[in-house]
Short mmCIF file of C-alpha atoms in Angstrom, two decimals:
data_model
loop_
_atom_site.label_atom_id
_atom_site.label_comp_id
_atom_site.label_asym_id
_atom_site.label_seq_id
_atom_site.Cartn_x
_atom_site.Cartn_y
_atom_site.Cartn_z
CA UNK A 1448 -10.57 7.18 0.05
CA UNK A 1449 -8.90 6.57 -3.28
CA UNK A 1450 -9.00 2.76 -3.17
CA UNK A 1451 -11.72 0.38 -4.26
CA UNK A 1452 -14.07 -0.77 -1.49
CA UNK A 1453 -14.49 -4.32 -2.78
CA UNK A 1454 -10.76 -4.81 -3.24
CA UNK A 1455 -10.08 -3.33 0.21
CA UNK A 1456 -12.48 -5.89 1.71
CA UNK A 1457 -10.85 -8.71 -0.26
CA UNK A 1458 -7.37 -7.61 0.84
CA UNK A 1459 -8.16 -7.51 4.56
CA UNK A 1460 -10.16 -10.76 4.36
CA UNK A 1461 -7.24 -12.56 2.75
CA UNK A 1462 -4.87 -11.14 5.37
CA UNK A 1463 -7.24 -12.23 8.15
CA UNK A 1464 -7.46 -15.77 6.77
CA UNK A 1465 -3.65 -15.92 6.68
CA UNK A 1466 -3.39 -14.48 10.23
CA UNK A 1467 -1.68 -11.33 8.89
CA UNK A 1468 -4.36 -8.67 9.38
CA UNK A 1469 -3.25 -5.72 11.49
CA UNK A 1470 -5.62 -2.96 12.60
CA UNK A 1471 -4.78 0.03 14.76
CA UNK A 1472 -5.94 3.45 15.85
CA UNK A 1473 -4.13 6.67 16.72
CA UNK A 1474 -5.63 9.90 18.00
CA UNK A 1475 -6.68 10.92 14.50
CA UNK A 1476 -6.47 7.85 12.25
CA UNK A 1477 -7.27 4.21 11.71
CA UNK A 1478 -4.69 2.10 9.93
CA UNK A 1479 -4.84 -1.35 8.38
CA UNK A 1480 -2.10 -3.62 7.07
CA UNK A 1481 -1.58 -7.07 5.59
CA UNK A 1482 2.18 -6.94 6.14
CA UNK A 1483 3.02 -5.54 2.70
CA UNK A 1484 0.78 -2.48 2.55
CA UNK A 1485 -0.38 0.12 5.08
CA UNK A 1486 -3.61 2.07 4.63
CA UNK A 1487 -4.03 5.00 7.03
CA UNK A 1488 -7.33 6.91 7.04
CA UNK A 1489 -8.59 9.81 9.14
CA UNK A 1490 -11.07 8.41 11.63
CA UNK A 1491 -13.89 10.72 10.61
CA UNK A 1492 -13.33 9.96 6.91
CA UNK A 1493 -13.34 6.16 6.96
CA UNK A 1494 -16.39 5.25 4.82
CA UNK A 1495 -19.13 3.16 6.39
CA UNK A 1496 -18.60 0.25 3.98
CA UNK A 1497 -14.94 -0.01 4.99
CA UNK A 1498 -15.89 0.23 8.66
CA UNK A 1499 -18.41 -2.56 8.18
CA UNK A 1500 -15.83 -4.74 6.41
CA UNK A 1501 -13.42 -4.46 9.33
CA UNK A 1502 -16.10 -5.03 11.97
CA UNK A 1503 -17.39 -8.07 10.06
CA UNK A 1504 -13.94 -9.65 10.38
CA UNK A 1505 -12.82 -8.72 13.88
CA UNK A 1506 -16.03 -7.64 15.62
CA UNK A 1507 -15.00 -4.04 16.31
CA UNK A 1508 -12.82 -1.15 15.27
CA UNK A 1509 -9.62 -0.70 17.30
CA UNK A 1510 -9.65 1.89 20.07
CA UNK A 1511 -7.22 4.78 20.28
CA UNK A 1512 -3.73 3.53 21.12
CA UNK A 1513 -4.44 -0.06 20.11
CA UNK A 1514 -2.60 -2.08 17.47
CA UNK A 1515 -3.78 -5.65 17.07
CA UNK A 1516 -2.86 -8.53 14.82
CA UNK A 1517 -5.79 -10.80 14.13
CA UNK A 1518 -6.69 -13.84 12.09
CA UNK A 1519 -9.19 -16.59 11.58
CA UNK A 1520 -9.56 -18.86 14.62
CA UNK A 1521 -6.91 -16.97 16.60
CA UNK A 1522 -7.18 -14.48 19.47
CA UNK A 1523 -6.12 -10.90 18.82
CA UNK A 1524 -2.48 -10.20 19.62
CA UNK A 1525 -1.83 -6.67 20.85
CA UNK A 1526 1.27 -4.96 19.50
CA UNK A 1527 3.29 -1.91 20.49
CA UNK A 1528 2.39 1.35 18.76
CA UNK A 1529 5.44 2.56 16.81
CA UNK A 1530 6.29 5.34 14.35
CA UNK A 1531 6.20 2.89 11.44
CA UNK A 1532 2.41 3.19 11.39
CA UNK A 1533 2.51 6.98 10.97
CA UNK A 1534 2.85 6.79 7.20
CA UNK A 1535 1.57 10.35 6.74
CA UNK A 1536 4.55 11.65 8.72
CA UNK A 1537 6.91 9.47 6.67
CA UNK A 1538 5.33 10.76 3.45
CA UNK A 1539 6.24 14.32 4.42
CA UNK A 1540 9.90 13.26 4.55
CA UNK A 1541 9.87 11.69 1.08
CA UNK A 1542 12.24 13.39 -1.34
CA UNK A 1543 11.92 11.42 -4.58
CA UNK A 1544 9.00 11.02 -6.97
CA UNK A 1545 8.60 7.70 -8.75
CA UNK A 1546 6.67 6.69 -11.86
CA UNK A 1547 4.18 3.84 -12.12
CA UNK A 1548 4.90 2.41 -15.57
CA UNK A 1549 2.83 0.27 -17.90
CA UNK A 1550 5.41 -2.52 -17.74
CA UNK A 1551 4.37 -5.75 -16.06
CA UNK A 1552 6.13 -9.01 -15.29
CA UNK A 1553 4.08 -12.16 -14.85
CA UNK A 1554 5.57 -14.23 -12.05
CA UNK A 1555 4.54 -17.73 -11.04
CA UNK A 1556 2.38 -16.47 -8.16
CA UNK A 1557 1.54 -12.86 -9.00
CA UNK A 1558 1.99 -10.02 -11.46
CA UNK A 1559 4.70 -7.45 -10.74
CA UNK A 1560 4.40 -3.78 -11.69
CA UNK A 1561 7.56 -1.92 -12.70
CA UNK A 1562 8.25 1.35 -10.87
CA UNK A 1563 10.85 3.69 -12.37
CA UNK A 1564 12.93 6.55 -11.00
CA UNK A 1565 13.04 9.09 -13.83
CA UNK A 1566 16.29 10.59 -12.52
CA UNK A 1567 18.42 7.55 -13.39
CA UNK A 1568 15.85 5.16 -14.95
CA UNK A 1569 16.46 2.59 -12.19
CA UNK A 1570 13.55 0.18 -11.82
CA UNK A 1571 12.03 -2.02 -9.13
CA UNK A 1572 8.86 -4.04 -8.58
CA UNK A 1573 5.74 -3.83 -6.46
CA UNK A 1574 2.91 -6.34 -6.55
CA UNK A 1575 0.44 -5.14 -9.19
CA UNK A 1576 -2.39 -6.21 -6.89
CA UNK A 1577 -1.83 -3.06 -4.85
CA UNK A 1578 -1.77 -0.74 -7.87
CA UNK A 1579 -5.13 -2.25 -8.83
CA UNK A 1580 -6.55 -1.06 -5.49
CA UNK A 1581 -6.58 2.53 -6.76
CA UNK A 1582 -10.02 3.62 -7.94
CA UNK A 1583 -11.11 7.13 -8.91
CA UNK A 1584 -14.70 5.94 -8.64
CA UNK A 1585 -14.22 5.40 -4.90
CA UNK A 1586 -13.46 9.07 -4.24
CA UNK A 1587 -15.79 10.96 -1.91
CA UNK A 1588 -16.44 14.71 -1.92
CA UNK A 1589 -13.47 15.04 0.46
CA UNK A 1590 -10.99 13.37 -1.90
CA UNK A 1591 -8.69 14.90 -4.45
CA UNK A 1592 -5.88 13.61 -6.66
CA UNK A 1593 -3.36 11.90 -4.36
CA UNK A 1594 0.27 12.96 -4.37
CA UNK A 1595 2.74 10.21 -5.15
CA UNK A 1596 4.15 7.76 -5.49
CA UNK A 1597 7.17 8.94 -3.55
CA UNK A 1598 10.06 7.28 -1.74
CA UNK A 1599 12.29 8.57 1.04
CA UNK A 1600 15.26 8.84 -1.34
CA UNK A 1601 16.41 7.87 -4.83
CA UNK A 1602 16.86 4.21 -3.90
CA UNK A 1603 14.09 1.62 -4.41
CA UNK A 1604 11.94 1.55 -1.32
CA UNK A 1605 8.47 1.81 0.14
CA UNK A 1606 6.11 3.80 -2.08
CA UNK A 1607 3.80 6.40 -0.52
CA UNK A 1608 0.69 8.18 -1.79
CA UNK A 1609 -1.34 10.77 0.15
CA UNK A 1610 -4.35 13.05 -0.09
CA UNK A 1611 -6.59 14.79 2.47
CA UNK A 1612 -8.37 11.61 3.56
CA UNK A 1613 -5.72 8.90 3.62
CA UNK A 1614 -2.12 7.80 3.12
CA UNK A 1615 -1.19 4.59 1.33
CA UNK A 1616 2.16 2.79 1.58
CA UNK A 1617 3.30 -0.36 -0.23
CA UNK A 1618 6.56 -2.23 0.20
CA UNK A 1619 8.69 -3.14 -2.83
CA UNK A 1620 9.38 -6.71 -3.92
CA UNK A 1621 12.91 -7.87 -3.22
CA UNK A 1622 14.53 -9.69 -6.13
CA UNK A 1623 16.71 -12.59 -4.92
CA UNK A 1624 20.37 -12.41 -5.90
CA UNK A 1625 20.12 -15.73 -7.71
CA UNK A 1626 17.07 -14.77 -9.79
CA UNK A 1627 18.94 -13.83 -12.95
CA UNK A 1628 15.80 -13.73 -15.09
CA UNK A 1629 14.23 -10.92 -13.05
CA UNK A 1630 17.49 -9.03 -12.64
CA UNK A 1631 18.17 -9.17 -16.38
CA UNK A 1632 14.63 -7.98 -17.10
CA UNK A 1633 15.06 -4.94 -14.84
CA UNK A 1634 18.49 -4.16 -16.30
CA UNK A 1635 17.06 -4.13 -19.82
CA UNK A 1636 14.22 -1.82 -18.78
CA UNK A 1637 16.67 0.62 -17.22
CA UNK A 1638 18.02 1.39 -20.71
CA UNK A 1639 14.87 3.33 -21.58
CA UNK A 1640 12.27 5.70 -20.16
CA UNK A 1641 9.20 3.54 -19.73
CA UNK A 1642 5.68 4.78 -20.60
CA UNK A 1643 3.73 5.99 -17.59
CA UNK A 1644 0.52 4.23 -16.63
CA UNK A 1645 -2.54 6.38 -15.88
CA UNK A 1646 -3.76 4.06 -13.15
CA UNK A 1647 -6.01 6.69 -11.54
#
């Protein structure tokens, strides 16, 4: 995996406490989500520490065909398996490469990372918390440099990364129409090519 074990555990624990933790299993992969990110890992390549973190929270790993939403002091709710969880398949359809820039915006609740499309310099945000999940030190002998980030098309949208062990997807942050401060900030950034961040 190309994400940090400790931060993975913190992410799923926070989601579980907020009743937003989703865990599922397909024929070949496990996937985990907090509602804003999806982490899909081949079943035979999920490291033991990550397995233990999931089991510590929900008591077991999901079985093939299961998707369950769980949380603290609540019974598991079983969900319908849909194509939205097959992020590897969606990655293969992505047509546009995006750039993770060094630019950050400090909001009242979190820090936003600026993502830029080099074709037209259009910018959008993702929560920087998810960029901080990436960790070269977490790579195993099966890992290599992930491809990405990519989106389905040139418009701002879900970002996808993939290598031979896992696929990672994170949803963009929507800027409200009435938030002129954020919209002005993005507009100003779109007048230049922003420096790329070497986050991996």
